[in-house]
């Protein structure tokens, strides 16, 4: 048996097709141990084979696999018998975690407005919580607006009944109505019925979300509809809320979408003794989801200018901004929030991955006080969320990030700069192979040029069949003991998301591996590149 494959104890029932795809690229291997930036395979003779992990749990292990202080804290918690299932009780550790998250965010955003925390188990669950909360808030705002319209209608009826106001023909004509003269009450009833009909059509509209092209926000029922990759969305289109996807750096597209989708409720009123109809803006848009640094979309950084335009646009139309920091947050880019470096402030934040220190499965949705609805905590819950174990692990993670005046953040920036410098050198030497190096801090991507017309049939076939990035990753693993993957929606882009413990030796190992891959692509040696 080849040491890159693992024997199964029984039939492959867990994701058999995915395993088949990975096996085709030489990536279906079993890892038996993890430490720092290293994963270990087991060879046939029982020895361990070290692999440098640049995938980093898709951004989950900023502090490295099995950080000793996190492991020690986990062992303490388990030895103490800390409760995992204690729902509907006090959770002081969750309150401490929320307070510490607020302290850090307040410092970074220079604000004092509190953010309320709703905990979950995964990034997609945090996004779902944000989406649900935003819709609850939107629904409550709609009900308040309808109540105001109803009160205005009662006041108008009283004015007409007392003779203080009349229903003039022009206001009826505006809505295609006619009424018998001399019967103001009947005319008003006719007008009210028409406004009620139009308002009912407006309020029956489903919520509309905005999201950026290339964005990835999860694969659950709602979050998958906010993920741009149509291959993920299309099979489940009928299940959840729909989104309009906004191209990057095109503020005019925002204006066009708003003009196409905006709506108004109609409200009765009195002006100068006449019944009038006023327009009240209807909250069609539920939320705008933004990744400050897109991970699955190809490691693309949101520009500061477009971030500002999104912020201004959402403020103008009353649409909350949900900032998805699941991959980019928790210090990976050199600041706790990648969005803070762009000057972007969220009404909601979603955090996960590194929050659990590579051990606990946890996430959090943060919503600022101006949008927070206390009713949400009754209609939304999660069995495994907010437990003692995951909250205490997350508190330890924050302690490690904040230690020594935020040394971890500085380390992420410095190690990221060293890694990017190396990637830039490789690109400079192979401009015909590498299109671009992108990213920030320890969230970097290398986009390879399209190889659909490669003289090598093997390389050409991989490129045209959507397997190109996986083929490159397979060669890096087999030939150089380097682990990484392509981004899900940009398969020509390899991702590099190691921990802050990244060494110069590991960077050099990756450099040698990438240079080999680039040489094989340049020379059209597909047989070597694809050899398993």
Short mmCIF file of C-alpha atoms in Angstrom, two decimals:
data_model
loop_
_atom_site.label_atom_id
_atom_site.label_comp_id
_atom_site.label_asym_id
_atom_site.label_seq_id
_atom_site.Cartn_x
_atom_site.Cartn_y
_atom_site.Cartn_z
CA UNK A 1 0.00 0.00 0.00
CA UNK A 2 1.31 3.44 -0.90
CA UNK A 3 2.07 5.55 2.18
CA UNK A 4 -0.08 8.36 0.76
CA UNK A 5 -3.24 6.27 1.10
CA UNK A 6 -4.94 4.73 4.10
CA UNK A 7 -6.65 1.39 4.47
CA UNK A 8 -10.30 1.44 5.42
CA UNK A 9 -11.71 -0.78 8.12
CA UNK A 10 -14.93 -1.10 6.14
CA UNK A 11 -16.70 0.31 3.11
CA UNK A 12 -16.17 4.01 2.41
CA UNK A 13 -19.54 5.42 3.45
CA UNK A 14 -18.43 8.85 4.65
CA UNK A 15 -18.34 11.22 1.65
CA UNK A 16 -17.28 8.54 -0.87
CA UNK A 17 -17.42 10.85 -3.89
CA UNK A 18 -15.29 13.52 -2.19
CA UNK A 19 -12.74 10.87 -1.26
CA UNK A 20 -12.74 9.71 -4.89
CA UNK A 21 -11.98 13.25 -6.08
CA UNK A 22 -9.21 13.69 -3.52
CA UNK A 23 -7.76 10.28 -4.34
CA UNK A 24 -7.55 11.25 -7.99
CA UNK A 25 -5.29 14.15 -7.04
CA UNK A 26 -3.30 12.18 -4.47
CA UNK A 27 -4.81 14.10 -1.54
CA UNK A 28 -6.81 11.32 0.14
CA UNK A 29 -4.37 10.69 2.97
CA UNK A 30 -4.85 10.10 6.69
CA UNK A 31 -3.09 12.26 9.24
CA UNK A 32 -2.42 10.68 12.61
CA UNK A 33 -0.94 13.58 14.56
CA UNK A 34 -0.69 17.36 14.44
CA UNK A 35 1.59 19.90 16.07
CA UNK A 36 2.39 23.52 15.25
CA UNK A 37 2.48 23.84 11.46
CA UNK A 38 2.97 20.11 10.96
CA UNK A 39 0.66 17.22 10.23
CA UNK A 40 1.96 13.65 10.36
CA UNK A 41 1.14 10.64 8.22
CA UNK A 42 1.99 7.05 9.15
CA UNK A 43 4.35 5.21 6.81
CA UNK A 44 4.14 1.47 6.14
CA UNK A 45 7.01 0.83 8.54
CA UNK A 46 5.22 2.68 11.32
CA UNK A 47 7.35 5.82 11.17
CA UNK A 48 5.87 9.28 10.86
CA UNK A 49 6.02 11.42 7.75
CA UNK A 50 5.97 15.16 8.48
CA UNK A 51 3.93 17.46 6.24
CA UNK A 52 4.04 21.25 6.52
CA UNK A 53 0.46 22.45 6.80
CA UNK A 54 -0.15 25.66 4.85
CA UNK A 55 -3.92 24.96 4.69
CA UNK A 56 -4.10 25.55 8.43
CA UNK A 57 -7.60 24.19 8.91
CA UNK A 58 -8.84 26.79 6.39
CA UNK A 59 -7.69 29.46 8.81
CA UNK A 60 -8.64 27.69 12.05
CA UNK A 61 -5.20 27.20 13.54
CA UNK A 62 -3.62 30.65 13.66
CA UNK A 63 -1.96 29.60 16.91
CA UNK A 64 -0.90 26.23 15.49
CA UNK A 65 -2.15 22.69 15.88
CA UNK A 66 -2.43 21.68 19.53
CA UNK A 67 -0.99 24.83 21.04
CA UNK A 68 0.38 23.62 24.40
CA UNK A 69 -1.44 26.22 26.50
CA UNK A 70 -4.75 25.52 24.76
CA UNK A 71 -4.27 21.78 25.16
CA UNK A 72 -3.43 22.23 28.85
CA UNK A 73 -6.56 24.34 29.36
CA UNK A 74 -8.69 21.73 27.57
CA UNK A 75 -7.26 18.98 29.75
CA UNK A 76 -7.97 21.02 32.88
CA UNK A 77 -11.57 21.61 31.83
CA UNK A 78 -12.18 17.95 31.07
CA UNK A 79 -10.52 16.85 34.30
CA UNK A 80 -12.74 19.26 36.23
CA UNK A 81 -15.82 17.81 34.54
CA UNK A 82 -16.85 21.21 33.23
CA UNK A 83 -20.47 21.03 31.99
CA UNK A 84 -21.10 20.93 28.27
CA UNK A 85 -24.87 20.51 28.42
CA UNK A 86 -26.35 23.04 30.83
CA UNK A 87 -28.84 24.94 28.75
CA UNK A 88 -31.29 27.36 30.35
CA UNK A 89 -28.95 28.25 33.18
CA UNK A 90 -26.44 30.97 33.95
CA UNK A 91 -23.35 31.05 31.73
CA UNK A 92 -20.93 33.51 33.36
CA UNK A 93 -18.07 32.25 31.18
CA UNK A 94 -20.05 33.22 28.05
CA UNK A 95 -20.59 36.67 29.51
CA UNK A 96 -16.86 36.99 30.16
CA UNK A 97 -16.12 35.92 26.60
CA UNK A 98 -18.61 38.43 25.19
CA UNK A 99 -17.13 41.16 27.38
CA UNK A 100 -13.58 40.37 26.24
CA UNK A 101 -14.63 40.36 22.60
CA UNK A 102 -16.25 43.75 23.18
CA UNK A 103 -13.12 45.12 24.86
CA UNK A 104 -10.95 44.17 21.90
CA UNK A 105 -13.43 45.37 19.27
CA UNK A 106 -13.99 48.66 21.10
CA UNK A 107 -10.26 49.28 21.09
CA UNK A 108 -9.91 48.44 17.44
CA UNK A 109 -12.98 50.37 16.26
CA UNK A 110 -12.60 53.23 18.74
CA UNK A 111 -16.19 52.89 19.91
CA UNK A 112 -18.02 52.20 23.15
CA UNK A 113 -21.26 50.84 21.71
CA UNK A 114 -21.78 47.30 23.00
CA UNK A 115 -22.12 44.25 20.77
CA UNK A 116 -24.37 41.45 22.00
CA UNK A 117 -23.12 37.90 21.44
CA UNK A 118 -25.03 34.91 20.11
CA UNK A 119 -22.88 31.77 20.18
CA UNK A 120 -22.89 28.82 17.79
CA UNK A 121 -20.75 25.92 16.64
CA UNK A 122 -19.55 26.85 13.15
CA UNK A 123 -19.04 29.80 10.90
CA UNK A 124 -22.05 28.94 8.75
CA UNK A 125 -24.18 28.77 11.89
CA UNK A 126 -22.98 32.23 12.92
CA UNK A 127 -23.97 33.54 9.47
CA UNK A 128 -27.38 31.88 9.80
CA UNK A 129 -27.82 33.56 13.18
CA UNK A 130 -26.94 36.95 11.70
CA UNK A 131 -29.35 36.43 8.81
CA UNK A 132 -32.16 35.33 11.13
CA UNK A 133 -31.56 38.21 13.51
CA UNK A 134 -31.49 40.73 10.68
CA UNK A 135 -34.80 39.37 9.39
CA UNK A 136 -36.34 39.47 12.87
CA UNK A 137 -35.24 43.10 13.15
CA UNK A 138 -36.57 43.89 9.68
CA UNK A 139 -39.90 42.28 10.51
CA UNK A 140 -40.22 44.29 13.71
CA UNK A 141 -39.37 47.48 11.84
CA UNK A 142 -42.03 46.65 9.24
CA UNK A 143 -44.64 46.08 11.94
CA UNK A 144 -43.76 49.40 13.55
CA UNK A 145 -44.04 51.10 10.18
CA UNK A 146 -47.43 49.50 9.53
CA UNK A 147 -48.61 50.64 12.95
CA UNK A 148 -47.59 54.19 12.10
CA UNK A 149 -49.45 53.95 8.78
CA UNK A 150 -52.52 52.63 10.58
CA UNK A 151 -52.42 55.47 13.08
CA UNK A 152 -52.09 57.98 10.24
CA UNK A 153 -55.12 56.36 8.61
CA UNK A 154 -57.18 56.72 11.77
CA UNK A 155 -56.25 60.40 12.06
CA UNK A 156 -57.16 60.98 8.42
CA UNK A 157 -60.54 59.28 8.81
CA UNK A 158 -61.27 61.47 11.84
CA UNK A 159 -60.36 64.58 9.86
CA UNK A 160 -62.64 63.61 6.98
CA UNK A 161 -65.47 62.70 9.34
CA UNK A 162 -65.25 66.08 11.07
CA UNK A 163 -65.13 67.98 7.79
CA UNK A 164 -61.59 69.18 8.42
CA UNK A 165 -60.37 67.45 5.27
CA UNK A 166 -61.77 66.40 1.90
CA UNK A 167 -60.81 63.69 -0.59
CA UNK A 168 -60.15 65.63 -3.77
CA UNK A 169 -60.48 64.02 -7.19
CA UNK A 170 -56.77 64.33 -8.09
CA UNK A 171 -55.68 61.97 -5.29
CA UNK A 172 -58.22 59.39 -6.46
CA UNK A 173 -57.20 59.77 -10.08
CA UNK A 174 -53.57 59.19 -9.08
CA UNK A 175 -54.55 55.62 -8.17
CA UNK A 176 -57.04 55.09 -10.99
CA UNK A 177 -60.08 55.50 -8.74
CA UNK A 178 -63.39 57.31 -9.10
CA UNK A 179 -66.00 57.97 -6.44
CA UNK A 180 -69.44 59.56 -6.29
CA UNK A 181 -69.34 63.24 -5.48
CA UNK A 182 -70.59 64.36 -2.11
CA UNK A 183 -69.67 61.18 -0.27
CA UNK A 184 -66.22 61.82 1.27
CA UNK A 185 -66.43 58.79 3.55
CA UNK A 186 -67.00 56.45 0.59
CA UNK A 187 -64.20 58.10 -1.36
CA UNK A 188 -61.84 57.67 1.56
CA UNK A 189 -62.83 54.02 2.00
CA UNK A 190 -62.12 53.42 -1.67
CA UNK A 191 -58.72 55.06 -1.36
CA UNK A 192 -57.88 53.15 1.82
CA UNK A 193 -58.74 49.83 0.23
CA UNK A 194 -56.42 50.55 -2.69
CA UNK A 195 -53.56 51.56 -0.39
CA UNK A 196 -54.12 48.46 1.74
CA UNK A 197 -53.92 46.30 -1.38
CA UNK A 198 -50.69 47.89 -2.54
CA UNK A 199 -49.16 47.78 0.92
CA UNK A 200 -50.07 44.09 1.24
CA UNK A 201 -48.23 43.38 -2.02
CA UNK A 202 -45.20 45.23 -0.68
CA UNK A 203 -45.12 43.52 2.70
CA UNK A 204 -45.51 40.10 1.04
CA UNK A 205 -42.14 40.51 -0.66
CA UNK A 206 -39.46 38.21 0.75
CA UNK A 207 -36.33 39.73 2.26
CA UNK A 208 -33.57 40.54 -0.17
CA UNK A 209 -29.91 40.22 0.75
CA UNK A 210 -26.91 41.86 -0.82
CA UNK A 211 -23.58 40.07 -1.04
CA UNK A 212 -20.37 40.48 -2.99
CA UNK A 213 -19.47 38.48 -6.04
CA UNK A 214 -16.94 35.82 -5.06
CA UNK A 215 -18.18 35.73 -1.47
CA UNK A 216 -18.52 32.56 0.57
CA UNK A 217 -20.70 32.50 3.69
CA UNK A 218 -21.36 28.81 4.24
CA UNK A 219 -23.41 25.93 2.86
CA UNK A 220 -26.42 25.77 5.17
CA UNK A 221 -29.92 26.47 3.87
CA UNK A 222 -29.76 30.27 4.14
CA UNK A 223 -26.02 30.89 4.06
CA UNK A 224 -25.56 28.93 0.82
CA UNK A 225 -27.87 31.38 -0.96
CA UNK A 226 -25.52 34.17 0.09
CA UNK A 227 -22.52 32.31 -1.30
CA UNK A 228 -21.77 33.44 -4.84
CA UNK A 229 -20.68 30.09 -6.28
CA UNK A 230 -23.72 29.02 -8.29
CA UNK A 231 -22.74 25.37 -8.09
CA UNK A 232 -23.39 25.49 -4.35
CA UNK A 233 -26.54 27.64 -4.60
CA UNK A 234 -28.49 26.27 -7.53
CA UNK A 235 -29.58 22.89 -6.09
CA UNK A 236 -31.15 24.63 -3.09
CA UNK A 237 -32.44 27.83 -4.62
CA UNK A 238 -36.04 27.22 -3.56
CA UNK A 239 -35.18 26.72 0.12
CA UNK A 240 -34.06 30.09 1.39
CA UNK A 241 -33.83 33.85 1.01
CA UNK A 242 -32.35 35.18 -2.19
CA UNK A 243 -29.48 37.57 -2.77
CA UNK A 244 -28.37 40.11 -5.32
CA UNK A 245 -24.65 39.81 -5.91
CA UNK A 246 -22.67 43.00 -6.25
CA UNK A 247 -19.52 43.23 -8.41
CA UNK A 248 -16.42 44.57 -6.72
CA UNK A 249 -15.53 48.25 -6.99
CA UNK A 250 -18.73 49.20 -8.82
CA UNK A 251 -20.67 51.61 -6.60
CA UNK A 252 -23.00 52.38 -9.50
CA UNK A 253 -24.15 48.76 -9.35
CA UNK A 254 -25.35 49.39 -5.80
CA UNK A 255 -27.42 52.33 -6.98
CA UNK A 256 -28.87 50.31 -9.84
CA UNK A 257 -29.86 47.41 -7.59
CA UNK A 258 -31.45 49.81 -5.12
CA UNK A 259 -33.41 51.53 -7.90
CA UNK A 260 -34.65 48.17 -9.21
CA UNK A 261 -35.60 46.67 -5.86
CA UNK A 262 -36.63 49.57 -3.61
CA UNK A 263 -40.20 49.85 -2.39
CA UNK A 264 -42.51 52.12 -0.42
CA UNK A 265 -45.49 51.79 1.85
CA UNK A 266 -48.30 54.25 1.23
CA UNK A 267 -49.66 56.28 4.12
CA UNK A 268 -52.66 58.60 4.35
CA UNK A 269 -52.29 62.11 5.68
CA UNK A 270 -53.82 65.60 5.62
CA UNK A 271 -52.25 68.74 4.18
CA UNK A 272 -54.03 72.07 3.74
CA UNK A 273 -57.42 70.46 4.29
CA UNK A 274 -56.91 67.79 1.66
CA UNK A 275 -56.25 64.06 2.02
CA UNK A 276 -52.82 63.20 0.65
CA UNK A 277 -50.83 59.99 0.19
CA UNK A 278 -47.26 59.87 1.45
CA UNK A 279 -44.54 57.35 0.65
CA UNK A 280 -42.71 55.64 3.50
CA UNK A 281 -39.53 53.78 2.58
CA UNK A 282 -40.02 50.01 2.91
CA UNK A 283 -37.05 47.93 4.21
CA UNK A 284 -36.67 45.56 1.28
CA UNK A 285 -32.99 44.92 1.95
CA UNK A 286 -32.40 42.72 4.98
CA UNK A 287 -28.59 42.85 5.16
CA UNK A 288 -25.42 43.29 3.13
CA UNK A 289 -22.90 40.49 3.74
CA UNK A 290 -19.25 41.38 3.23
CA UNK A 291 -15.97 39.51 3.62
CA UNK A 292 -13.15 42.05 4.05
CA UNK A 293 -10.86 39.40 2.61
CA UNK A 294 -12.55 36.71 0.56
CA UNK A 295 -11.18 33.26 1.27
CA UNK A 296 -13.01 30.81 -0.96
CA UNK A 297 -13.41 33.50 -3.61
CA UNK A 298 -9.68 33.47 -4.34
CA UNK A 299 -8.07 35.43 -1.45
CA UNK A 300 -9.28 38.83 -2.61
CA UNK A 301 -8.97 41.92 -0.41
CA UNK A 302 -11.81 44.42 -0.37
CA UNK A 303 -10.53 47.85 -1.34
CA UNK A 304 -10.74 50.65 1.21
CA UNK A 305 -12.60 52.83 -1.26
CA UNK A 306 -15.29 50.25 -1.99
CA UNK A 307 -15.57 49.44 1.72
CA UNK A 308 -16.36 53.11 2.35
CA UNK A 309 -18.89 53.17 -0.48
CA UNK A 310 -20.65 50.08 0.91
CA UNK A 311 -20.74 51.65 4.36
CA UNK A 312 -22.22 54.90 3.05
CA UNK A 313 -24.73 53.12 0.81
CA UNK A 314 -26.02 50.89 3.63
CA UNK A 315 -26.28 53.83 6.04
CA UNK A 316 -28.31 55.78 3.47
CA UNK A 317 -30.87 53.01 2.89
CA UNK A 318 -30.96 51.64 6.45
CA UNK A 319 -29.49 48.24 5.55
CA UNK A 320 -27.29 46.59 8.21
CA UNK A 321 -23.78 45.44 7.29
CA UNK A 322 -22.85 41.88 8.26
CA UNK A 323 -19.06 41.50 8.21
CA UNK A 324 -18.00 37.90 7.79
CA UNK A 325 -14.65 37.59 9.60
CA UNK A 326 -14.81 33.80 9.90
CA UNK A 327 -11.55 33.25 8.01
CA UNK A 328 -9.97 36.69 8.10
CA UNK A 329 -10.68 37.63 11.70
CA UNK A 330 -9.07 36.77 15.04
CA UNK A 331 -5.73 38.35 14.14
CA UNK A 332 -4.90 36.47 10.94
CA UNK A 333 -4.28 39.63 8.91
CA UNK A 334 -2.38 41.49 11.65
CA UNK A 335 -5.39 43.10 13.32
CA UNK A 336 -8.14 41.40 15.29
CA UNK A 337 -10.63 42.31 12.55
CA UNK A 338 -9.44 42.48 8.96
CA UNK A 339 -12.24 44.98 8.31
CA UNK A 340 -10.90 47.48 10.83
CA UNK A 341 -7.85 48.09 8.64
CA UNK A 342 -10.25 49.06 5.83
CA UNK A 343 -12.19 51.51 7.99
CA UNK A 344 -15.27 49.29 7.67
CA UNK A 345 -17.59 48.98 10.68
CA UNK A 346 -20.17 46.23 10.97
CA UNK A 347 -23.60 46.15 12.49
CA UNK A 348 -23.01 42.42 12.76
CA UNK A 349 -19.78 40.39 12.92
CA UNK A 350 -19.35 36.65 12.53
CA UNK A 351 -16.29 34.95 14.03
CA UNK A 352 -15.32 31.27 14.15
CA UNK A 353 -12.34 29.07 13.18
CA UNK A 354 -9.45 30.47 15.29
CA UNK A 355 -11.95 31.35 18.05
CA UNK A 356 -11.87 27.67 19.02
CA UNK A 357 -8.09 27.47 19.05
CA UNK A 358 -8.10 24.50 16.67
CA UNK A 359 -9.75 22.35 19.35
CA UNK A 360 -13.23 23.62 20.23
CA UNK A 361 -15.99 23.90 17.64
CA UNK A 362 -17.38 27.34 18.35
CA UNK A 363 -18.48 30.55 16.69
CA UNK A 364 -20.12 33.82 17.61
CA UNK A 365 -22.41 36.32 15.97
CA UNK A 366 -22.04 39.83 17.35
CA UNK A 367 -24.75 42.44 16.83
CA UNK A 368 -24.41 46.04 17.88
CA UNK A 369 -26.84 47.55 20.33
CA UNK A 370 -28.59 49.73 17.75
CA UNK A 371 -29.86 46.59 15.97
CA UNK A 372 -30.07 44.10 18.84
CA UNK A 373 -33.48 42.51 19.52
CA UNK A 374 -33.76 40.67 22.84
CA UNK A 375 -36.59 38.55 21.41
CA UNK A 376 -34.05 36.71 19.27
CA UNK A 377 -32.73 34.70 22.20
CA UNK A 378 -36.14 33.03 22.54
CA UNK A 379 -36.61 32.11 18.89
CA UNK A 380 -33.03 31.01 18.22
CA UNK A 381 -30.92 28.50 20.12
CA UNK A 382 -28.26 25.83 19.64
CA UNK A 383 -27.75 22.74 21.81
CA UNK A 384 -23.96 22.78 21.80
CA UNK A 385 -23.46 26.56 21.80
CA UNK A 386 -22.28 28.68 24.72
CA UNK A 387 -21.02 25.69 26.68
CA UNK A 388 -18.36 25.98 29.36
CA UNK A 389 -15.69 24.06 27.46
CA UNK A 390 -15.77 26.05 24.21
CA UNK A 391 -16.16 29.41 25.98
CA UNK A 392 -13.16 28.78 28.24
CA UNK A 393 -11.07 27.64 25.25
CA UNK A 394 -12.07 30.81 23.37
CA UNK A 395 -11.10 32.91 26.41
CA UNK A 396 -7.68 31.24 26.38
CA UNK A 397 -7.33 32.01 22.66
CA UNK A 398 -8.07 35.69 23.27
CA UNK A 399 -5.61 35.73 26.14
CA UNK A 400 -2.89 34.34 23.86
CA UNK A 401 -3.71 36.81 21.08
CA UNK A 402 -3.64 39.77 23.44
CA UNK A 403 -0.52 38.72 25.40
CA UNK A 404 2.58 40.93 25.33
CA UNK A 405 0.73 43.88 23.90
CA UNK A 406 -0.73 41.95 20.98
CA UNK A 407 2.47 40.17 19.95
CA UNK A 408 0.43 37.58 18.04
CA UNK A 409 -1.01 40.26 15.76
CA UNK A 410 2.44 41.67 15.06
CA UNK A 411 3.73 38.17 14.46
CA UNK A 412 0.95 37.47 11.94
CA UNK A 413 1.85 40.66 10.06
CA UNK A 414 5.61 39.96 10.12
CA UNK A 415 5.37 36.27 9.16
CA UNK A 416 2.82 37.15 6.51
CA UNK A 417 5.17 39.74 5.03
CA UNK A 418 8.01 37.19 4.93
CA UNK A 419 5.78 34.64 3.23
CA UNK A 420 4.49 37.17 0.73
CA UNK A 421 8.02 38.32 -0.12
CA UNK A 422 8.93 34.73 -0.96
CA UNK A 423 5.80 34.26 -3.08
CA UNK A 424 6.61 37.49 -4.90
CA UNK A 425 10.08 36.18 -5.73
CA UNK A 426 8.62 33.03 -7.25
CA UNK A 427 6.14 35.06 -9.27
CA UNK A 428 8.91 37.33 -10.53
CA UNK A 429 10.85 34.29 -11.74
CA UNK A 430 7.81 32.60 -13.31
CA UNK A 431 5.61 35.41 -14.66
CA UNK A 432 4.33 33.12 -17.41
CA UNK A 433 2.98 30.72 -14.80
CA UNK A 434 1.83 32.86 -11.87
CA UNK A 435 -0.78 35.52 -12.50
CA UNK A 436 -0.89 37.24 -9.10
CA UNK A 437 -0.05 37.03 -5.41
CA UNK A 438 -2.82 38.41 -3.16
CA UNK A 439 -3.90 38.70 0.43
CA UNK A 440 -2.87 40.18 3.74
CA UNK A 441 -1.00 38.88 6.76
CA UNK A 442 -1.18 35.09 6.97
CA UNK A 443 -4.05 34.78 4.51
CA UNK A 444 -2.39 34.71 1.11
CA UNK A 445 -3.18 33.29 -2.29
CA UNK A 446 -1.26 32.53 -5.47
CA UNK A 447 -3.28 32.60 -8.67
CA UNK A 448 -1.85 30.54 -11.52
CA UNK A 449 -2.42 31.44 -15.13
CA UNK A 450 -4.99 29.44 -17.08
CA UNK A 451 -3.44 26.25 -18.45
CA UNK A 452 -6.36 25.22 -20.67
CA UNK A 453 -4.11 25.50 -23.72
CA UNK A 454 -1.06 23.81 -22.20
CA UNK A 455 0.92 21.66 -24.65
CA UNK A 456 0.64 18.89 -22.07
CA UNK A 457 -2.64 16.93 -22.50
CA UNK A 458 -2.54 16.02 -18.79
CA UNK A 459 -2.23 19.64 -17.63
CA UNK A 460 -4.75 20.79 -20.22
CA UNK A 461 -7.24 18.15 -19.09
CA UNK A 462 -6.85 19.08 -15.41
CA UNK A 463 -7.39 22.75 -16.22
CA UNK A 464 -10.45 22.17 -18.36
CA UNK A 465 -11.90 19.64 -15.95
CA UNK A 466 -11.77 21.94 -12.92
CA UNK A 467 -9.10 19.86 -11.18
CA UNK A 468 -6.10 22.09 -11.83
CA UNK A 469 -5.68 23.43 -8.29
CA UNK A 470 -6.15 20.00 -6.77
CA UNK A 471 -3.54 18.54 -9.10
CA UNK A 472 -1.04 21.19 -7.99
CA UNK A 473 -1.88 20.55 -4.33
CA UNK A 474 -1.44 16.81 -4.88
CA UNK A 475 2.03 17.29 -6.34
CA UNK A 476 3.05 19.62 -3.52
CA UNK A 477 1.97 16.98 -1.02
CA UNK A 478 3.49 13.94 -2.72
CA UNK A 479 6.69 15.52 -3.91
CA UNK A 480 7.46 18.06 -1.21
CA UNK A 481 5.42 17.23 1.90
CA UNK A 482 3.61 20.57 1.67
CA UNK A 483 -0.14 20.69 2.28
CA UNK A 484 -2.45 23.29 0.79
CA UNK A 485 -5.60 23.46 -1.31
CA UNK A 486 -7.16 25.63 -3.97
CA UNK A 487 -9.87 28.07 -2.96
CA UNK A 488 -13.36 26.66 -3.52
CA UNK A 489 -14.61 29.21 -6.05
CA UNK A 490 -11.31 30.06 -7.73
CA UNK A 491 -9.66 26.74 -8.48
CA UNK A 492 -6.55 28.30 -10.06
CA UNK A 493 -5.68 29.93 -6.73
CA UNK A 494 -3.78 28.10 -4.02
CA UNK A 495 -4.30 29.31 -0.45
CA UNK A 496 -1.67 29.72 2.26
CA UNK A 497 -3.00 30.16 5.81
CA UNK A 498 -0.35 28.84 8.23
CA UNK A 499 0.05 29.68 11.90
CA UNK A 500 2.04 32.52 13.44
CA UNK A 501 4.65 29.90 14.30
CA UNK A 502 5.67 29.73 10.63
CA UNK A 503 9.45 29.37 10.37
CA UNK A 504 11.89 30.54 7.73
CA UNK A 505 12.70 26.87 7.05
CA UNK A 506 9.03 26.14 6.32
CA UNK A 507 8.86 29.14 4.00
CA UNK A 508 11.96 27.85 2.20
CA UNK A 509 10.41 24.39 1.88
CA UNK A 510 7.32 25.92 0.27
CA UNK A 511 9.47 28.03 -2.04
CA UNK A 512 11.32 24.96 -3.34
CA UNK A 513 8.01 23.18 -3.85
CA UNK A 514 6.42 26.06 -5.75
CA UNK A 515 9.46 26.51 -7.94
CA UNK A 516 9.25 22.83 -8.89
CA UNK A 517 5.55 23.16 -9.74
CA UNK A 518 6.18 26.28 -11.81
CA UNK A 519 9.01 24.61 -13.70
CA UNK A 520 6.83 21.61 -14.55
CA UNK A 521 4.01 23.86 -15.75
CA UNK A 522 6.38 26.02 -17.78
CA UNK A 523 7.95 22.97 -19.41
CA UNK A 524 4.63 21.16 -19.94
CA UNK A 525 5.66 18.10 -17.93
CA UNK A 526 2.18 16.99 -16.99
CA UNK A 527 3.18 13.35 -16.61
CA UNK A 528 5.51 14.29 -13.75
CA UNK A 529 3.04 16.75 -12.22
CA UNK A 530 0.23 14.22 -12.13
CA UNK A 531 2.26 11.14 -11.19
CA UNK A 532 0.68 9.53 -8.11
#
